[in-house]
């Protein structure tokens, strides 16, 4: 059985799809040039006029947009429409410098919902389903995205948000949830609790749509076994709308990128050169339909590989493999994007020096993160209380990142000094294969 939400688009012959992309790209470049002064400046500096972009073959001529540009243009500098046409923002966690605030018109939300609806239908969802969404709601895109998609499909939607496992399980049992949407680590957690409490027979789940963080094939098998479901991967990022930029079909062999909305490229992260299909490099997206926050050639920093090998599901949209890592030092911990520089900022703010190490691990299905930081000579001289200092850092990090970080204040010179680049992060999870 083939599961499509919009078969005419999802299985569009490649030539037709590329013609559609070209038409949309030309219009989008014009839109951005006319409405985003920042990008117009970039194009002018590169000597590129909107008329030079005649189709997708000219995409490589456009300048990239990088995370730093988002920081410099925060909050309104990349808006492509008057603020009065925007109806929503979504955002990532983090300080002003790292926070992404994305804007949406109503039409932008509709197309995002459509992308998420495609993901739900690809996972076997229909209007008969009960879609249990325990991604976070609020600024995070996970909850609102899958919620909107589920509405489009016409499924009964449970807007559970994250946390409160007892309540999740109660609703799951009482309302007969059939499709679970959350991070893979929370799915594994729920699976463990269901097994422990002997609830498996009472749960009607058949599929799960899991993403927002890297996860391995081993984890997929584990979740599928404990929950008795098929586990589908879904990928996305706030800058490019949220979840649903790509998703897995029943073949579970890579995520189809919604190419009628987002044009992907793979580049060499060091040189910016576009790499041929099949090579691993940094994923770059150009939004060709979104109007409020229309990023062109946005560098995601996710490393992965694309393939156009035909998929037996019949979809013609290109597939991306699970991301293989990042070309920057961002980590996803407990579903939250974390940069070492954010942690460093909190430490320096509280009087520490940059002698610290971050250790990330996974205990069962839960991420753990510990920051070890050395006392400064001044703190030693003042006979400072390590516990008190640690508590201050825990509070600072909670407020910066929104997650609980364990903090250990250690004696000076305890952390091994490196002779080259300092090893700030030790990630023992091996999430990228
Ligand atoms: O995590 C959007 C999302 C919500 C995707 C729900 C899927 C499900 P951000 O918080 O902006 O947005 O984080 C985006 O998370 O650049 C990747 O590094 C990582 N990421 C997202 N999905 C996956 C995935 C959401 N399926 C960043 N596999 C991205 C691996 C993922 N990494």
mmCIF file of C-alpha atoms in Angstrom, residues 95-245:
data_model
loop_
_atom_site.group_PDB
_atom_site.id
_atom_site.type_symbol
_atom_site.label_atom_id
_atom_site.label_comp_id
_atom_site.label_asym_id
_atom_site.label_seq_id
_atom_site.Cartn_x
_atom_site.Cartn_y
_atom_site.Cartn_z
ATOM 1 C CA UNK A 95 21.174 33.085 23.976
ATOM 2 C CA UNK A 96 20.355 35.934 21.632
ATOM 3 C CA UNK A 97 23.473 35.118 19.630
ATOM 4 C CA UNK A 98 22.515 31.516 19.088
ATOM 5 C CA UNK A 99 18.770 31.779 19.158
ATOM 6 C CA UNK A 100 16.958 31.461 15.863
ATOM 7 C CA UNK A 101 13.658 33.293 15.561
ATOM 8 C CA UNK A 102 11.772 32.261 12.436
ATOM 9 C CA UNK A 103 8.686 34.100 11.168
ATOM 10 C CA UNK A 104 5.686 32.665 9.338
ATOM 11 C CA UNK A 105 2.830 34.060 7.305
ATOM 12 C CA UNK A 106 -0.389 32.041 7.352
ATOM 13 C CA UNK A 107 0.579 30.589 3.962
ATOM 14 C CA UNK A 108 3.990 29.593 5.361
ATOM 15 C CA UNK A 109 2.277 27.741 8.189
ATOM 16 C CA UNK A 110 -0.051 26.018 5.734
ATOM 17 C CA UNK A 111 2.832 24.720 3.656
ATOM 18 C CA UNK A 112 4.739 23.619 6.766
ATOM 19 C CA UNK A 113 1.640 21.774 7.988
ATOM 20 C CA UNK A 114 1.434 20.130 4.570
ATOM 21 C CA UNK A 115 5.020 18.894 4.867
ATOM 22 C CA UNK A 116 4.230 17.399 8.275
ATOM 23 C CA UNK A 117 1.004 15.893 6.935
ATOM 24 C CA UNK A 118 3.048 14.157 4.228
ATOM 25 C CA UNK A 119 5.311 12.735 6.946
ATOM 26 C CA UNK A 120 2.353 11.425 8.952
ATOM 27 C CA UNK A 121 0.702 9.847 5.923
ATOM 28 C CA UNK A 122 4.023 8.302 4.846
ATOM 29 C CA UNK A 123 4.115 6.649 8.276
ATOM 30 C CA UNK A 124 0.695 5.146 7.562
ATOM 31 C CA UNK A 125 -1.411 7.878 9.181
ATOM 32 C CA UNK A 126 -5.018 8.483 8.122
ATOM 33 C CA UNK A 127 -7.999 10.319 9.565
ATOM 34 C CA UNK A 128 -8.756 7.183 11.576
ATOM 35 C CA UNK A 129 -5.581 7.601 13.588
ATOM 36 C CA UNK A 130 -4.970 9.082 17.009
ATOM 37 C CA UNK A 131 -1.767 11.097 16.774
ATOM 38 C CA UNK A 132 -0.050 11.533 20.117
ATOM 39 C CA UNK A 133 2.314 14.512 19.920
ATOM 40 C CA UNK A 134 4.771 14.735 22.779
ATOM 41 C CA UNK A 135 7.326 16.966 21.146
ATOM 42 C CA UNK A 136 7.486 20.227 23.085
ATOM 43 C CA UNK A 137 4.897 22.872 22.219
ATOM 44 C CA UNK A 138 5.579 26.572 22.432
ATOM 45 C CA UNK A 139 8.607 28.079 20.748
ATOM 46 C CA UNK A 140 10.047 24.698 19.691
ATOM 47 C CA UNK A 141 8.845 23.676 16.242
ATOM 48 C CA UNK A 142 8.311 19.972 17.051
ATOM 49 C CA UNK A 143 4.899 20.169 18.762
ATOM 50 C CA UNK A 144 3.279 22.827 16.551
ATOM 51 C CA UNK A 145 4.624 21.221 13.350
ATOM 52 C CA UNK A 146 3.342 17.702 13.912
ATOM 53 C CA UNK A 147 0.165 19.107 15.436
ATOM 54 C CA UNK A 148 -0.548 21.083 12.272
ATOM 55 C CA UNK A 149 0.278 18.113 10.083
ATOM 56 C CA UNK A 150 -2.027 15.841 12.026
ATOM 57 C CA UNK A 151 -4.890 18.359 11.670
ATOM 58 C CA UNK A 152 -4.364 18.429 7.906
ATOM 59 C CA UNK A 153 -4.550 14.645 7.768
ATOM 60 C CA UNK A 154 -7.726 14.840 9.833
ATOM 61 C CA UNK A 155 -6.428 12.563 12.573
ATOM 62 C CA UNK A 156 -7.488 13.032 16.163
ATOM 63 C CA UNK A 157 -4.586 15.025 17.591
ATOM 64 C CA UNK A 158 -3.449 14.791 21.201
ATOM 65 C CA UNK A 159 -1.381 17.931 21.911
ATOM 66 C CA UNK A 160 0.399 16.339 24.865
ATOM 67 C CA UNK A 161 3.678 18.289 24.746
ATOM 68 C CA UNK A 162 6.714 16.829 26.465
ATOM 69 C CA UNK A 163 7.203 15.418 29.963
ATOM 70 C CA UNK A 164 4.859 13.906 32.535
ATOM 71 C CA UNK A 165 5.265 10.283 31.505
ATOM 72 C CA UNK A 166 2.407 9.074 33.729
ATOM 73 C CA UNK A 167 -0.036 11.337 31.941
ATOM 74 C CA UNK A 168 1.360 10.396 28.530
ATOM 75 C CA UNK A 169 0.770 6.718 29.240
ATOM 76 C CA UNK A 170 -2.669 7.311 30.696
ATOM 77 C CA UNK A 171 -3.837 9.182 27.571
ATOM 78 C CA UNK A 172 -2.130 6.681 25.308
ATOM 79 C CA UNK A 173 -4.059 3.873 26.946
ATOM 80 C CA UNK A 174 -7.408 5.639 27.431
ATOM 81 C CA UNK A 175 -7.591 7.291 24.004
ATOM 82 C CA UNK A 176 -5.895 4.542 22.035
ATOM 83 C CA UNK A 177 -3.047 6.552 20.514
ATOM 84 C CA UNK A 178 -1.841 4.904 17.294
ATOM 85 C CA UNK A 179 0.966 7.209 16.132
ATOM 86 C CA UNK A 180 3.559 8.590 18.516
ATOM 87 C CA UNK A 181 5.515 11.759 17.690
ATOM 88 C CA UNK A 182 8.460 12.642 19.935
ATOM 89 C CA UNK A 183 12.239 12.538 20.126
ATOM 90 C CA UNK A 184 13.710 9.045 19.719
ATOM 91 C CA UNK A 185 15.204 9.200 23.198
ATOM 92 C CA UNK A 186 11.811 9.942 24.735
ATOM 93 C CA UNK A 187 10.249 7.141 22.658
ATOM 94 C CA UNK A 188 12.853 4.753 24.038
ATOM 95 C CA UNK A 189 12.102 6.039 27.505
ATOM 96 C CA UNK A 190 8.374 5.507 27.083
ATOM 97 C CA UNK A 191 9.101 1.998 25.740
ATOM 98 C CA UNK A 192 11.127 1.183 28.807
ATOM 99 C CA UNK A 193 8.403 2.397 31.167
ATOM 100 C CA UNK A 194 5.685 0.556 29.233
ATOM 101 C CA UNK A 195 7.699 -2.667 29.512
ATOM 102 C CA UNK A 196 8.434 -2.105 33.185
ATOM 103 C CA UNK A 197 4.769 -1.499 33.986
ATOM 104 C CA UNK A 198 3.544 -4.388 31.816
ATOM 105 C CA UNK A 199 1.375 -2.034 29.718
ATOM 106 C CA UNK A 200 2.316 -3.287 26.256
ATOM 107 C CA UNK A 201 -1.011 -5.090 25.671
ATOM 108 C CA UNK A 202 -2.957 -1.950 26.525
ATOM 109 C CA UNK A 203 -1.101 0.259 24.035
ATOM 110 C CA UNK A 204 -2.349 0.469 20.439
ATOM 111 C CA UNK A 205 0.601 2.279 18.873
ATOM 112 C CA UNK A 206 1.500 1.172 15.342
ATOM 113 C CA UNK A 207 4.005 3.821 14.243
ATOM 114 C CA UNK A 208 6.253 6.540 15.565
ATOM 115 C CA UNK A 209 7.668 9.672 13.922
ATOM 116 C CA UNK A 210 10.895 10.483 15.670
ATOM 117 C CA UNK A 211 13.457 13.209 15.077
ATOM 118 C CA UNK A 212 14.959 16.493 16.302
ATOM 119 C CA UNK A 213 18.133 14.698 17.364
ATOM 120 C CA UNK A 214 20.524 12.143 15.888
ATOM 121 C CA UNK A 215 19.709 8.493 16.502
ATOM 122 C CA UNK A 216 21.148 5.240 15.264
ATOM 123 C CA UNK A 217 19.724 2.197 13.473
ATOM 124 C CA UNK A 218 20.313 0.214 16.674
ATOM 125 C CA UNK A 219 18.103 2.630 18.544
ATOM 126 C CA UNK A 220 15.434 2.261 15.862
ATOM 127 C CA UNK A 221 15.411 -1.530 16.240
ATOM 128 C CA UNK A 222 15.278 -1.203 19.997
ATOM 129 C CA UNK A 223 12.308 1.200 19.903
ATOM 130 C CA UNK A 224 10.486 -0.870 17.278
ATOM 131 C CA UNK A 225 10.869 -3.964 19.405
ATOM 132 C CA UNK A 226 9.888 -2.520 22.770
ATOM 133 C CA UNK A 227 6.936 -0.513 21.458
ATOM 134 C CA UNK A 228 5.895 -3.010 18.760
ATOM 135 C CA UNK A 229 5.774 -0.253 16.116
ATOM 136 C CA UNK A 230 7.458 0.917 12.931
ATOM 137 C CA UNK A 231 9.754 3.860 13.765
ATOM 138 C CA UNK A 232 10.156 6.579 11.114
ATOM 139 C CA UNK A 233 12.800 9.297 11.059
ATOM 140 C CA UNK A 234 11.858 12.938 10.488
ATOM 141 C CA UNK A 235 14.267 15.821 10.026
ATOM 142 C CA UNK A 236 14.026 19.571 10.000
ATOM 143 C CA UNK A 237 15.317 22.774 11.484
ATOM 144 C CA UNK A 238 13.715 25.948 12.731
ATOM 145 C CA UNK A 239 15.432 28.113 10.119
ATOM 146 C CA UNK A 240 13.864 26.114 7.269
ATOM 147 C CA UNK A 241 10.410 25.857 8.957
ATOM 148 C CA UNK A 242 10.759 22.970 11.438
ATOM 149 C CA UNK A 243 10.056 19.229 11.231
ATOM 150 C CA UNK A 244 9.020 17.838 7.863
ATOM 151 C CA UNK A 245 11.801 19.283 5.721
#
